[in-house]
Tab-separated table of C-alpha atoms in Angstrom:
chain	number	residue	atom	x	y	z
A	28	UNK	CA	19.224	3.653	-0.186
A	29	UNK	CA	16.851	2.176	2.154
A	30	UNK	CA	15.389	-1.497	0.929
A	31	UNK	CA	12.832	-3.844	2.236
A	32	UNK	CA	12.989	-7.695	1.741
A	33	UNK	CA	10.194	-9.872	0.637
A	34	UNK	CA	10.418	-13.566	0.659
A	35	UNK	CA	8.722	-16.418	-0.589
A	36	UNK	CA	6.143	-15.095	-3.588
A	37	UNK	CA	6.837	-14.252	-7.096
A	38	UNK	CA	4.404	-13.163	-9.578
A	39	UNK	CA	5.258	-12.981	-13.842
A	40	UNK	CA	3.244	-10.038	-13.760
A	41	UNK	CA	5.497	-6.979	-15.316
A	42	UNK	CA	3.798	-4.999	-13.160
A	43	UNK	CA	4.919	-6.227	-9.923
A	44	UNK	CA	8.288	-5.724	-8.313
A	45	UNK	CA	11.310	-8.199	-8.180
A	46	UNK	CA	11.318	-9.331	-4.732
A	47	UNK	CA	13.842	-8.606	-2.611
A	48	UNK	CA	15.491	-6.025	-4.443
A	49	UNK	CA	12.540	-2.838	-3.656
A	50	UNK	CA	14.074	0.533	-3.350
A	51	UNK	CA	11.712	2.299	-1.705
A	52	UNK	CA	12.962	5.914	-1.718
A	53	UNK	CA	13.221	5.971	-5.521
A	54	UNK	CA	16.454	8.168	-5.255
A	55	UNK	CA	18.460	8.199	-8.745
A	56	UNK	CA	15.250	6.285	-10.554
A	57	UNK	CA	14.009	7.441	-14.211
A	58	UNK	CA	10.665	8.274	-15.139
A	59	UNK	CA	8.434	5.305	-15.903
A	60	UNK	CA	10.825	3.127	-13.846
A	61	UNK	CA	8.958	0.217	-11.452
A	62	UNK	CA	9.588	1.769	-7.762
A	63	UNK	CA	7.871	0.745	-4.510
A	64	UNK	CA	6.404	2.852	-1.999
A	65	UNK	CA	7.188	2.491	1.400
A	66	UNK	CA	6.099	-0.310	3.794
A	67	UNK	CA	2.292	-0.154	5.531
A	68	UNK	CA	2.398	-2.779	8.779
A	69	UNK	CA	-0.611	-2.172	10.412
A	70	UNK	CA	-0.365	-4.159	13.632
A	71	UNK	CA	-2.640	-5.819	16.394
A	72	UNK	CA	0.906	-6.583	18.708
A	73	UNK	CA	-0.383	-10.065	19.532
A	74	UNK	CA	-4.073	-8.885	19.426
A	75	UNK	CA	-6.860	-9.299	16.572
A	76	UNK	CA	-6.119	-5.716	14.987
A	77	UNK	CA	-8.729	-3.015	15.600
A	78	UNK	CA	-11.487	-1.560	13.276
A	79	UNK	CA	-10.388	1.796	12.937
A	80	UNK	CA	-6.745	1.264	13.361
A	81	UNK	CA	-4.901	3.414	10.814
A	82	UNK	CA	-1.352	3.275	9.315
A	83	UNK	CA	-0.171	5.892	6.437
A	84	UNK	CA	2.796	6.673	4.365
A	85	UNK	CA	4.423	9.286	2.887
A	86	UNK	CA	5.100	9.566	-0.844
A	87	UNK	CA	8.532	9.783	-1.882
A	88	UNK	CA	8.171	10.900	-5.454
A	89	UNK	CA	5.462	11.630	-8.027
A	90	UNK	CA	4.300	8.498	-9.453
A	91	UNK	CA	1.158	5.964	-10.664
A	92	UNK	CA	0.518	3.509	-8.662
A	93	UNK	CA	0.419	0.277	-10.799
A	94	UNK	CA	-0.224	-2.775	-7.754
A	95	UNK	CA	-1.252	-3.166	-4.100
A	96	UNK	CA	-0.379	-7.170	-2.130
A	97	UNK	CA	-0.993	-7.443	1.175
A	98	UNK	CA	0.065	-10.206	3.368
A	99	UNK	CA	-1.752	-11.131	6.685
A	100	UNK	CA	0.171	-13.260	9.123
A	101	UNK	CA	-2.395	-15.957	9.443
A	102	UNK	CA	-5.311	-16.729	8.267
A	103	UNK	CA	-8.401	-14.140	8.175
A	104	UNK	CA	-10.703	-12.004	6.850
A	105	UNK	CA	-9.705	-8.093	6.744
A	106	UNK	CA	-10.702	-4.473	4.682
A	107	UNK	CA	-8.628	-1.512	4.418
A	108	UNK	CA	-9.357	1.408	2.593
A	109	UNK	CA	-6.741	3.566	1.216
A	110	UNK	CA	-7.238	7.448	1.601
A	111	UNK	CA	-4.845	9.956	-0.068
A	112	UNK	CA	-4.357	13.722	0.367
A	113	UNK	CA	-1.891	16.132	0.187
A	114	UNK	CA	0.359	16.734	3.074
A	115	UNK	CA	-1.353	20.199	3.932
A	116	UNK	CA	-4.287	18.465	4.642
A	117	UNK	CA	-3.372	15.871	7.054
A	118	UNK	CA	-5.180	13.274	8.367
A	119	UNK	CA	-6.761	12.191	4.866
A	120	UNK	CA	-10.487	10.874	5.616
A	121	UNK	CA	-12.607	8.792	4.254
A	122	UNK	CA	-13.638	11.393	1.925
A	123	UNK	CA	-10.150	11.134	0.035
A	124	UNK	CA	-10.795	7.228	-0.832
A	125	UNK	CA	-8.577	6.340	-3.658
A	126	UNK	CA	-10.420	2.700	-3.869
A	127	UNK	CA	-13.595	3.217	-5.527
A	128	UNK	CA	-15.380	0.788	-3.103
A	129	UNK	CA	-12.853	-2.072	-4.510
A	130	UNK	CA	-10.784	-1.766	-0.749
A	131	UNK	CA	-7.874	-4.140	-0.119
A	132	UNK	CA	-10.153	-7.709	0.659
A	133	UNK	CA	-8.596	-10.372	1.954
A	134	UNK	CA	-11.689	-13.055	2.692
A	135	UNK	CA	-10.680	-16.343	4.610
A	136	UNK	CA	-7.369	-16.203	3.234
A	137	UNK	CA	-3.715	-14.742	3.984
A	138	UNK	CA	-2.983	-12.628	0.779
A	139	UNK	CA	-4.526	-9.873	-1.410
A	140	UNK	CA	-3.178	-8.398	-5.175
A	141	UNK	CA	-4.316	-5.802	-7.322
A	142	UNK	CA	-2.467	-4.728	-10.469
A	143	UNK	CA	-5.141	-3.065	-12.497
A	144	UNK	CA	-5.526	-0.492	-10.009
A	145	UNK	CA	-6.960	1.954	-12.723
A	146	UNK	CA	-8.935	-0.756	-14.180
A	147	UNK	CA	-10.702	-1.666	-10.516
A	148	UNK	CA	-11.583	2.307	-10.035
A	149	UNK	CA	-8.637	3.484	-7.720
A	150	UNK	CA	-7.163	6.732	-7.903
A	151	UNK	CA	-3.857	5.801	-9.284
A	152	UNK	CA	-2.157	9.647	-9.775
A	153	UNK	CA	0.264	10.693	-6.633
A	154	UNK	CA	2.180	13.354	-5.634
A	155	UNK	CA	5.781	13.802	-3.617
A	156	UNK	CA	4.711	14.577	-0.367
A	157	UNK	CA	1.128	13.054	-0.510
A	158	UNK	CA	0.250	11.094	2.639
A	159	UNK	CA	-1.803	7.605	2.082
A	160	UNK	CA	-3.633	6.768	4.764
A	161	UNK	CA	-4.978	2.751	5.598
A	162	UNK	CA	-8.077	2.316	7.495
A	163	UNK	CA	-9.310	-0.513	8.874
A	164	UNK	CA	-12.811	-0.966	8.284
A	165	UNK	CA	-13.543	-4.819	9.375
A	166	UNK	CA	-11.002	-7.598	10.275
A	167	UNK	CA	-11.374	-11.071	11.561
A	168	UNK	CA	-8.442	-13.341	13.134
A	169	UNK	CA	-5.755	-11.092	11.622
A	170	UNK	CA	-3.067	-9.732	14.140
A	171	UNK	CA	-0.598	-8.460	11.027
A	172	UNK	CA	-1.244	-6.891	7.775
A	173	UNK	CA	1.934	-5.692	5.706
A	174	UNK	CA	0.584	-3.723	2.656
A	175	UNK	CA	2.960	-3.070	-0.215
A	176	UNK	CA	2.565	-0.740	-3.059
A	177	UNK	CA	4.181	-0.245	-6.638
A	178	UNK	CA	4.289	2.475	-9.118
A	179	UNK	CA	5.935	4.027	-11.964
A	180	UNK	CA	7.391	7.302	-11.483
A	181	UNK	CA	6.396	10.382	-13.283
């Protein structure tokens, strides 16, 4: 199955996944089980990253998405919204926000965590095959932004 590695953080939060060990395809996993989504790197290769610039992922599985961390390879400012439609209506647009106005924020720092999505207004409900979409909408300094995402499975 494929895996990504994360190194270096570690949160008690039940909610977030054990690091270094993230199946990301969710293959052979029960319902209600902790899996992550697939890896968002939305990249600036060696450059600030644009406003505008846009990564997205595909769904694996039906699930709720229970926590979003993003790590920015230096210090910076940056906002992403997340959009989310089906794949018969690709490109998502900013009309298919999942955020609520509470966007991934990173202010002066390198990190960002949510893990009351539901709580903070998002969208948390997802289905196999739905594409979410990141969006740029301001960034300062920041050349790298990995965005990773958690959720049970329905």
């Amino acid at each position: 199955s494929l895996m990504t590695t994360q190194r270096g953080l570690n949160s008690g939060s039940s909610d977030i996944l054990p690091l270094g060990r993230v199946s990301v395809r969710g293959k052979g996993k029960s319902r209600g089980e902790l899996v992550g989504l697939p890896l968002a790197v939305i990249e600036g290769y060696g450059s600030v990253i644009s406003t505008g610039s846009q990564m997205f992922i595909e769904a694996p599985f039906d699930g709720t998405l229970v926590s979003v961390r993003a790590f920015a390879d230096q210090t910076g400012s940056i906002v992403v919204d997340v959009w989310k439609d089906a794949f018969a209506n690709f490109p998502p647009t900013n009309a298919d926000t999942i955020t609520a106005g509470n966007e991934i924020s990173i202010s002066s720092g390198r990190t960002y965590e949510n893990v009351i999505l539901a709580g903070s207004g998002w969208t948390v409900e997802f289905s196999r095959g739905d594409i979410f979409y990141f969006n740029v909408d301001s960034v300062a300094t920041i050349k790298k932004l990995d965005i990773l995402m958690a959720a049970r499975r329905r």
